[in-house]
Every structure is written in structure tokens, then in C-alpha cells.
């Protein structure tokens, strides 16, 4: 059984979606970020930077932090969504999500959604970068059905949750034809619908 320490955020949804996709038994332990539960000494033992998500694999008592590392672990363990033939390409798109898509769009959330009016520089900078990311993903998805090729993989699972915040971005996902096609196709998957509703309180995926 896998225990997932998480919150209702894009980085958290990545792992509940993956666990639904591979059909593993799991339970979610909520980490209340608003109450700083991520900084409790017990939690810092399994998450040195005080972040969600983390998993504990109770089959072997391993704990794993960093969503990309967790996706790779679950992909290898299950033999699903991280195929050998495309691994080099999957790794690149996964790392691009970890290093660029998530951190940059995360800043856009901070300046544009949570703290508008506090920094014109921050708002403009991350709006522009997020818009560029939309364009870059759209270009990739014009030539490729999924991010790492013809198969749906952990690279898509890592990236889709950031697009599921598209209403916060004010960029207009609909205007990006290939990115919209990809977003819609993944949004229709049962595992994604279930994994998005991580705390089983009826959360629905934002429509296009
Ligand atoms: N690179 C990390 C980022 C995780 C991350 O930033 N998690 C956020 C929620 S989406 C968090 O735990 N924030 C709490 C904090 O920074 O205090 C990963 O992908 O696992």
C-alpha cells in the first residue's frame, strides 16, 4: 500500500493521478500547507524541503520526495507509463516540467492570482513566461500526440495538472489548438478525473 502525503495542488494531483492510472491501493494523508504542517519535524524527516508530495511505500518502507522522482519510481515499479523505448524523451519532458513548467507557472500563480498589485515586475515577468510556455507546449503537441511521443506517459501526468489551473492564468488555453486537444484528451481519462478529486469532495476538472 502506498501512503501519499499531499494537498489539493498541481504537484499533489500528479501523484494521485499516477496512482489511479496504475491501479495501486493508496491512502492520502492531508498536509495542511495553510497551517504549516509541512514544517513539522516528523514531516521534514521524509520531506527535507518541507514540500508535498511525498509517498511512503509500505511494502518496503521506502519514502520518496520530489514529484518527478515519485513518478519515476511508480513508473518503474508498475512497469506502466514510463516505457523503456521512449525513456530518454520522457525524462527530458519530465525534467522540463520539473525545472521550467512548474516553477515558472507557480510564480505566475503567486504574482497574478494570489498577490495582484504587489509587484508589476513580477506580474509581467511570469505572465510573459507562462504565455511562452503555453506556446512551447503547443508547438511540441503539434508534432507529437503526447509530450514524449505517441504514448501517454509520466511526462504528461507531470504537466497536465499545471494546465488544469488555466483559469487562473488568464492566457486563454482555447487559443492553443494542440495544447487544448491534449488537455481535453487527458481530462477525459477516468484516472485523471479520480486523481484530480484527491480528497473525494467532488472537485471537477476545469473545462476548456
Ligand atoms: N519540486 C517539488 C515542488 C513541490 C512543491 O512546491 N510543493 C508545494 C505545493 S504545490 C508545497 O509543498 N509548498 C509548501 C511550501 O513551500 O511551504 C516537487 O515537484 O515535488
PDB file of C-alpha atoms and ligand atoms in Angstrom:
ATOM      1  CA  UNK A   1       0.000   0.000   0.000  1.00  0.00           C
ATOM      2  CA  UNK A   2       1.196   3.492  -0.854  1.00  0.00           C
ATOM      3  CA  UNK A   3       0.630   6.391   1.513  1.00  0.00           C
ATOM      4  CA  UNK A   4       0.509   9.735  -0.259  1.00  0.00           C
ATOM      5  CA  UNK A   5       1.161  12.912   1.712  1.00  0.00           C
ATOM      6  CA  UNK A   6      -0.423  15.653  -0.297  1.00  0.00           C
ATOM      7  CA  UNK A   7      -2.533  18.764  -0.697  1.00  0.00           C
ATOM      8  CA  UNK A   8      -5.009  19.969  -3.304  1.00  0.00           C
ATOM      9  CA  UNK A   9      -2.399  21.425  -5.688  1.00  0.00           C
ATOM     10  CA  UNK A  10      -0.892  20.610  -9.108  1.00  0.00           C
ATOM     11  CA  UNK A  11       2.155  18.885  -7.609  1.00  0.00           C
ATOM     12  CA  UNK A  12      -0.163  16.867  -5.385  1.00  0.00           C
ATOM     13  CA  UNK A  13      -2.517  15.834  -8.214  1.00  0.00           C
ATOM     14  CA  UNK A  14       0.375  14.409 -10.231  1.00  0.00           C
ATOM     15  CA  UNK A  15       0.751  11.534  -7.815  1.00  0.00           C
ATOM     16  CA  UNK A  16      -2.916  10.792  -7.079  1.00  0.00           C
ATOM     17  CA  UNK A  17      -3.455  10.680 -10.856  1.00  0.00           C
ATOM     18  CA  UNK A  18      -0.482   8.320 -11.315  1.00  0.00           C
ATOM     19  CA  UNK A  19      -1.710   6.027  -8.520  1.00  0.00           C
ATOM     20  CA  UNK A  20      -5.156   5.901 -10.131  1.00  0.00           C
ATOM     21  CA  UNK A  21      -3.604   5.210 -13.536  1.00  0.00           C
ATOM     22  CA  UNK A  22      -1.562   2.250 -12.308  1.00  0.00           C
ATOM     23  CA  UNK A  23      -4.380   0.954 -10.119  1.00  0.00           C
ATOM     24  CA  UNK A  24      -2.409   0.821  -6.872  1.00  0.00           C
ATOM     25  CA  UNK A  25      -4.066   0.739  -3.498  1.00  0.00           C
ATOM     26  CA  UNK A  26      -3.291   4.018  -1.739  1.00  0.00           C
ATOM     27  CA  UNK A  27      -4.375   6.310   1.023  1.00  0.00           C
ATOM     28  CA  UNK A  28      -3.993  10.070   1.116  1.00  0.00           C
ATOM     29  CA  UNK A  29      -2.739  11.828   4.224  1.00  0.00           C
ATOM     30  CA  UNK A  30      -3.540  15.520   4.012  1.00  0.00           C
ATOM     31  CA  UNK A  31      -0.767  18.002   4.753  1.00  0.00           C
ATOM     32  CA  UNK A  32      -2.382  21.346   5.563  1.00  0.00           C
ATOM     33  CA  UNK A  33       0.006  23.849   3.979  1.00  0.00           C
ATOM     34  CA  UNK A  34      -2.005  26.790   5.343  1.00  0.00           C
ATOM     35  CA  UNK A  35      -1.259  25.532   8.850  1.00  0.00           C
ATOM     36  CA  UNK A  36       2.442  24.930   8.075  1.00  0.00           C
ATOM     37  CA  UNK A  37       2.100  21.189   8.690  1.00  0.00           C
ATOM     38  CA  UNK A  38       4.835  20.705   6.071  1.00  0.00           C
ATOM     39  CA  UNK A  39       7.356  22.101   8.543  1.00  0.00           C
ATOM     40  CA  UNK A  40       6.619  19.713  11.393  1.00  0.00           C
ATOM     41  CA  UNK A  41       9.843  17.924  12.436  1.00  0.00           C
ATOM     42  CA  UNK A  42       8.311  14.491  11.771  1.00  0.00           C
ATOM     43  CA  UNK A  43       7.318  15.507   8.252  1.00  0.00           C
ATOM     44  CA  UNK A  44      10.719  17.094   7.496  1.00  0.00           C
ATOM     45  CA  UNK A  45      12.264  13.655   8.024  1.00  0.00           C
ATOM     46  CA  UNK A  46      10.545  12.456   4.836  1.00  0.00           C
ATOM     47  CA  UNK A  47      10.431  15.805   3.019  1.00  0.00           C
ATOM     48  CA  UNK A  48      13.644  17.745   3.679  1.00  0.00           C
ATOM     49  CA  UNK A  49      12.412  20.910   1.913  1.00  0.00           C
ATOM     50  CA  UNK A  50       9.019  20.832   3.632  1.00  0.00           C
ATOM     51  CA  UNK A  51       7.008  20.214   0.459  1.00  0.00           C
ATOM     52  CA  UNK A  52       4.260  17.970  -0.765  1.00  0.00           C
ATOM     53  CA  UNK A  53       4.029  15.432  -2.351  1.00  0.00           C
ATOM     54  CA  UNK A  54       5.798  12.556  -0.607  1.00  0.00           C
ATOM     55  CA  UNK A  55       4.974   8.869  -0.680  1.00  0.00           C
ATOM     56  CA  UNK A  56       5.750   6.029   1.667  1.00  0.00           C
ATOM     57  CA  UNK A  57       5.695   2.620   0.020  1.00  0.00           C
ATOM     58  CA  UNK A  58       4.577   0.459   2.937  1.00  0.00           C
ATOM     59  CA  UNK A  59       5.608  -2.680   1.053  1.00  0.00           C
ATOM     60  CA  UNK A  60       9.299  -1.847   1.553  1.00  0.00           C
ATOM     61  CA  UNK A  61       9.102   1.170   3.901  1.00  0.00           C
ATOM     62  CA  UNK A  62      10.790   3.495   1.390  1.00  0.00           C
ATOM     63  CA  UNK A  63       9.834   7.139   1.479  1.00  0.00           C
ATOM     64  CA  UNK A  64      10.281   9.293  -1.620  1.00  0.00           C
ATOM     65  CA  UNK A  65      10.050  13.071  -2.028  1.00  0.00           C
ATOM     66  CA  UNK A  66      10.013  15.222  -5.237  1.00  0.00           C
ATOM     67  CA  UNK A  67       7.117  14.551  -7.584  1.00  0.00           C
ATOM     68  CA  UNK A  68       9.346  13.710 -10.571  1.00  0.00           C
ATOM     69  CA  UNK A  69      11.256  11.109  -8.563  1.00  0.00           C
ATOM     70  CA  UNK A  70       7.968   9.670  -7.284  1.00  0.00           C
ATOM     71  CA  UNK A  71       6.570   9.375 -10.830  1.00  0.00           C
ATOM     72  CA  UNK A  72       9.745   7.613 -11.984  1.00  0.00           C
ATOM     73  CA  UNK A  73       9.617   5.259  -9.004  1.00  0.00           C
ATOM     74  CA  UNK A  74       5.971   4.350  -9.575  1.00  0.00           C
ATOM     75  CA  UNK A  75       6.535   4.045 -13.324  1.00  0.00           C
ATOM     76  CA  UNK A  76       9.434   1.636 -12.799  1.00  0.00           C
ATOM     77  CA  UNK A  77       7.676  -0.315 -10.071  1.00  0.00           C
ATOM     78  CA  UNK A  78       4.442  -0.782 -12.020  1.00  0.00           C
ATOM     79  CA  UNK A  79       6.007  -1.088 -15.470  1.00  0.00           C
ATOM     80  CA  UNK A  80       3.435   1.427 -16.689  1.00  0.00           C
ATOM     81  CA  UNK A  81       3.571   4.906 -18.295  1.00  0.00           C
ATOM     82  CA  UNK A  82       7.392   5.046 -18.296  1.00  0.00           C
ATOM     83  CA  UNK A  83       8.298   2.775 -21.160  1.00  0.00           C
ATOM     84  CA  UNK A  84      11.910   1.826 -21.959  1.00  0.00           C
ATOM     85  CA  UNK A  85      11.711   2.732 -25.642  1.00  0.00           C
ATOM     86  CA  UNK A  86      10.912   6.395 -25.016  1.00  0.00           C
ATOM     87  CA  UNK A  87      12.674   6.791 -21.668  1.00  0.00           C
ATOM     88  CA  UNK A  88      15.227   9.358 -22.788  1.00  0.00           C
ATOM     89  CA  UNK A  89      12.499  11.542 -24.296  1.00  0.00           C
ATOM     90  CA  UNK A  90      10.191  11.033 -21.297  1.00  0.00           C
ATOM     91  CA  UNK A  91      12.997  12.103 -18.949  1.00  0.00           C
ATOM     92  CA  UNK A  92      13.549  15.318 -20.887  1.00  0.00           C
ATOM     93  CA  UNK A  93       9.890  16.375 -20.855  1.00  0.00           C
ATOM     94  CA  UNK A  94       9.562  15.326 -17.235  1.00  0.00           C
ATOM     95  CA  UNK A  95      12.612  17.397 -16.256  1.00  0.00           C
ATOM     96  CA  UNK A  96      11.321  20.327 -18.347  1.00  0.00           C
ATOM     97  CA  UNK A  97       8.160  20.187 -16.275  1.00  0.00           C
ATOM     98  CA  UNK A  98      10.101  19.966 -13.015  1.00  0.00           C
ATOM     99  CA  UNK A  99      12.589  22.703 -13.914  1.00  0.00           C
ATOM    100  CA  UNK A 100      10.522  25.102 -16.020  1.00  0.00           C
ATOM    101  CA  UNK A 101       6.773  24.499 -16.352  1.00  0.00           C
ATOM    102  CA  UNK A 102       6.010  24.031 -12.640  1.00  0.00           C
ATOM    103  CA  UNK A 103       8.382  26.588 -11.096  1.00  0.00           C
ATOM    104  CA  UNK A 104       7.569  29.337 -13.620  1.00  0.00           C
ATOM    105  CA  UNK A 105       3.786  28.852 -13.670  1.00  0.00           C
ATOM    106  CA  UNK A 106       3.943  28.559  -9.877  1.00  0.00           C
ATOM    107  CA  UNK A 107       5.402  32.092  -9.789  1.00  0.00           C
ATOM    108  CA  UNK A 108       2.641  33.270 -12.136  1.00  0.00           C
ATOM    109  CA  UNK A 109       0.139  31.927  -9.584  1.00  0.00           C
ATOM    110  CA  UNK A 110       1.912  33.855  -6.830  1.00  0.00           C
ATOM    111  CA  UNK A 111       2.001  37.220  -8.601  1.00  0.00           C
ATOM    112  CA  UNK A 112      -1.086  37.136 -10.828  1.00  0.00           C
ATOM    113  CA  UNK A 113      -3.547  35.064  -8.818  1.00  0.00           C
ATOM    114  CA  UNK A 114      -2.641  35.349  -5.131  1.00  0.00           C
ATOM    115  CA  UNK A 115      -0.915  38.737  -4.904  1.00  0.00           C
ATOM    116  CA  UNK A 116      -2.019  41.016  -7.748  1.00  0.00           C
ATOM    117  CA  UNK A 117      -0.895  44.617  -7.422  1.00  0.00           C
ATOM    118  CA  UNK A 118       2.137  43.835  -5.257  1.00  0.00           C
ATOM    119  CA  UNK A 119       4.760  43.768  -7.990  1.00  0.00           C
ATOM    120  CA  UNK A 120       4.290  44.970 -11.538  1.00  0.00           C
ATOM    121  CA  UNK A 121       7.636  43.473 -12.463  1.00  0.00           C
ATOM    122  CA  UNK A 122       6.736  40.036 -11.044  1.00  0.00           C
ATOM    123  CA  UNK A 123       3.295  40.038 -12.645  1.00  0.00           C
ATOM    124  CA  UNK A 124       4.618  40.972 -16.085  1.00  0.00           C
ATOM    125  CA  UNK A 125       7.599  38.666 -15.956  1.00  0.00           C
ATOM    126  CA  UNK A 126       5.719  35.496 -15.052  1.00  0.00           C
ATOM    127  CA  UNK A 127       2.712  36.286 -17.236  1.00  0.00           C
ATOM    128  CA  UNK A 128       5.081  36.533 -20.189  1.00  0.00           C
ATOM    129  CA  UNK A 129       6.975  33.371 -19.263  1.00  0.00           C
ATOM    130  CA  UNK A 130       3.739  31.409 -18.748  1.00  0.00           C
ATOM    131  CA  UNK A 131       2.461  32.569 -22.119  1.00  0.00           C
ATOM    132  CA  UNK A 132       5.709  31.412 -23.689  1.00  0.00           C
ATOM    133  CA  UNK A 133       5.322  28.019 -22.014  1.00  0.00           C
ATOM    134  CA  UNK A 134       1.800  27.684 -23.474  1.00  0.00           C
ATOM    135  CA  UNK A 135       3.257  28.382 -26.915  1.00  0.00           C
ATOM    136  CA  UNK A 136       6.180  25.996 -26.475  1.00  0.00           C
ATOM    137  CA  UNK A 137       3.943  23.149 -25.298  1.00  0.00           C
ATOM    138  CA  UNK A 138       1.544  23.864 -28.160  1.00  0.00           C
ATOM    139  CA  UNK A 139       4.396  23.630 -30.664  1.00  0.00           C
ATOM    140  CA  UNK A 140       5.535  20.311 -29.217  1.00  0.00           C
ATOM    141  CA  UNK A 141       1.998  18.925 -29.254  1.00  0.00           C
ATOM    142  CA  UNK A 142       1.588  19.892 -32.877  1.00  0.00           C
ATOM    143  CA  UNK A 143       4.259  17.402 -33.858  1.00  0.00           C
ATOM    144  CA  UNK A 144       3.617  14.820 -31.148  1.00  0.00           C
ATOM    145  CA  UNK A 145       0.395  13.314 -29.803  1.00  0.00           C
ATOM    146  CA  UNK A 146       1.707  13.355 -26.223  1.00  0.00           C
ATOM    147  CA  UNK A 147       4.731  15.153 -24.802  1.00  0.00           C
ATOM    148  CA  UNK A 148       7.132  12.242 -25.121  1.00  0.00           C
ATOM    149  CA  UNK A 149       5.765  10.753 -28.334  1.00  0.00           C
ATOM    150  CA  UNK A 150       2.781   8.668 -29.309  1.00  0.00           C
ATOM    151  CA  UNK A 151       2.165   7.268 -25.800  1.00  0.00           C
ATOM    152  CA  UNK A 152       0.668   8.928 -22.737  1.00  0.00           C
ATOM    153  CA  UNK A 153       3.407   8.871 -20.068  1.00  0.00           C
ATOM    154  CA  UNK A 154       4.525  10.274 -16.731  1.00  0.00           C
ATOM    155  CA  UNK A 155       5.702  13.405 -18.602  1.00  0.00           C
ATOM    156  CA  UNK A 156       2.057  14.177 -19.430  1.00  0.00           C
ATOM    157  CA  UNK A 157       0.948  13.312 -15.908  1.00  0.00           C
ATOM    158  CA  UNK A 158       3.501  15.784 -14.521  1.00  0.00           C
ATOM    159  CA  UNK A 159       2.485  18.604 -16.870  1.00  0.00           C
ATOM    160  CA  UNK A 160      -1.310  18.300 -17.157  1.00  0.00           C
ATOM    161  CA  UNK A 161      -2.058  19.473 -13.563  1.00  0.00           C
ATOM    162  CA  UNK A 162      -0.430  22.840 -14.316  1.00  0.00           C
ATOM    163  CA  UNK A 163      -2.727  23.317 -17.270  1.00  0.00           C
ATOM    164  CA  UNK A 164      -5.657  22.370 -15.058  1.00  0.00           C
ATOM    165  CA  UNK A 165      -5.086  25.759 -13.420  1.00  0.00           C
ATOM    166  CA  UNK A 166      -5.632  27.506 -16.787  1.00  0.00           C
ATOM    167  CA  UNK A 167      -8.472  29.649 -15.426  1.00  0.00           C
ATOM    168  CA  UNK A 168      -6.002  31.297 -13.053  1.00  0.00           C
ATOM    169  CA  UNK A 169      -3.585  32.075 -15.889  1.00  0.00           C
ATOM    170  CA  UNK A 170      -5.828  34.355 -17.997  1.00  0.00           C
ATOM    171  CA  UNK A 171      -3.980  33.321 -21.116  1.00  0.00           C
ATOM    172  CA  UNK A 172      -6.773  31.535 -22.951  1.00  0.00           C
ATOM    173  CA  UNK A 173      -5.990  27.842 -23.285  1.00  0.00           C
ATOM    174  CA  UNK A 174      -8.619  27.569 -26.027  1.00  0.00           C
ATOM    175  CA  UNK A 175      -6.442  29.681 -28.312  1.00  0.00           C
ATOM    176  CA  UNK A 176      -3.767  26.984 -28.285  1.00  0.00           C
ATOM    177  CA  UNK A 177      -5.215  24.303 -30.513  1.00  0.00           C
ATOM    178  CA  UNK A 178      -2.784  21.466 -29.881  1.00  0.00           C
ATOM    179  CA  UNK A 179      -2.416  22.117 -26.179  1.00  0.00           C
ATOM    180  CA  UNK A 180      -6.236  22.202 -25.878  1.00  0.00           C
ATOM    181  CA  UNK A 181      -6.591  18.895 -27.726  1.00  0.00           C
ATOM    182  CA  UNK A 182      -4.058  17.299 -25.372  1.00  0.00           C
ATOM    183  CA  UNK A 183      -5.644  18.885 -22.274  1.00  0.00           C
ATOM    184  CA  UNK A 184      -9.102  17.672 -23.241  1.00  0.00           C
ATOM    185  CA  UNK A 185      -7.984  14.152 -24.079  1.00  0.00           C
ATOM    186  CA  UNK A 186      -6.229  13.740 -20.718  1.00  0.00           C
ATOM    187  CA  UNK A 187      -9.116  15.399 -18.854  1.00  0.00           C
ATOM    188  CA  UNK A 188     -11.433  12.673 -20.166  1.00  0.00           C
ATOM    189  CA  UNK A 189      -9.434   9.841 -18.583  1.00  0.00           C
ATOM    190  CA  UNK A 190     -11.144   8.182 -15.629  1.00  0.00           C
ATOM    191  CA  UNK A 191      -7.933   8.012 -13.612  1.00  0.00           C
ATOM    192  CA  UNK A 192      -7.365  11.726 -14.119  1.00  0.00           C
ATOM    193  CA  UNK A 193     -10.921  12.599 -13.081  1.00  0.00           C
ATOM    194  CA  UNK A 194     -10.479  10.494  -9.924  1.00  0.00           C
ATOM    195  CA  UNK A 195      -6.931  11.630  -9.140  1.00  0.00           C
ATOM    196  CA  UNK A 196      -7.880  15.297  -9.553  1.00  0.00           C
ATOM    197  CA  UNK A 197     -10.554  14.828  -6.894  1.00  0.00           C
ATOM    198  CA  UNK A 198      -7.818  13.867  -4.471  1.00  0.00           C
ATOM    199  CA  UNK A 199      -9.819  14.360  -1.273  1.00  0.00           C
ATOM    200  CA  UNK A 200     -13.015  12.898  -2.748  1.00  0.00           C
ATOM    201  CA  UNK A 201     -15.038  16.030  -2.180  1.00  0.00           C
ATOM    202  CA  UNK A 202     -16.412  16.317  -5.697  1.00  0.00           C
ATOM    203  CA  UNK A 203     -13.716  18.542  -7.266  1.00  0.00           C
ATOM    204  CA  UNK A 204     -14.294  18.770 -11.009  1.00  0.00           C
ATOM    205  CA  UNK A 205     -11.637  19.389 -13.637  1.00  0.00           C
ATOM    206  CA  UNK A 206     -11.895  22.942 -15.047  1.00  0.00           C
ATOM    207  CA  UNK A 207     -13.359  22.760 -18.531  1.00  0.00           C
ATOM    208  CA  UNK A 208     -11.762  24.423 -21.520  1.00  0.00           C
TER     209      UNK A 208
HETATM  210  N1  LIG B   1       9.781  20.267  -6.836  1.00  0.00           N
HETATM  211  C1  LIG B   1       8.791  19.886  -5.870  1.00  0.00           C
HETATM  212  C2  LIG B   1       7.873  21.050  -5.637  1.00  0.00           C
HETATM  213  C3  LIG B   1       6.816  20.727  -4.614  1.00  0.00           C
HETATM  214  C4  LIG B   1       6.076  21.974  -4.175  1.00  0.00           C
HETATM  215  O1  LIG B   1       6.448  23.106  -4.499  1.00  0.00           O
HETATM  216  N2  LIG B   1       5.011  21.755  -3.394  1.00  0.00           N
HETATM  217  C5  LIG B   1       4.268  22.876  -2.872  1.00  0.00           C
HETATM  218  C6  LIG B   1       2.764  22.680  -3.110  1.00  0.00           C
HETATM  219  S1  LIG B   1       2.389  22.601  -4.847  1.00  0.00           S
HETATM  220  C7  LIG B   1       4.454  22.920  -1.368  1.00  0.00           C
HETATM  221  O2  LIG B   1       4.566  21.906  -0.728  1.00  0.00           O
HETATM  222  N3  LIG B   1       4.517  24.135  -0.831  1.00  0.00           N
HETATM  223  C8  LIG B   1       4.595  24.346   0.577  1.00  0.00           C
HETATM  224  C9  LIG B   1       5.702  25.279   0.967  1.00  0.00           C
HETATM  225  O3  LIG B   1       6.558  25.578   0.110  1.00  0.00           O
HETATM  226  O4  LIG B   1       5.711  25.704   2.120  1.00  0.00           O
HETATM  227  C10 LIG B   1       8.010  18.670  -6.416  1.00  0.00           C
HETATM  228  O5  LIG B   1       7.759  18.656  -7.613  1.00  0.00           O
HETATM  229  O6  LIG B   1       7.679  17.761  -5.632  1.00  0.00           O
END
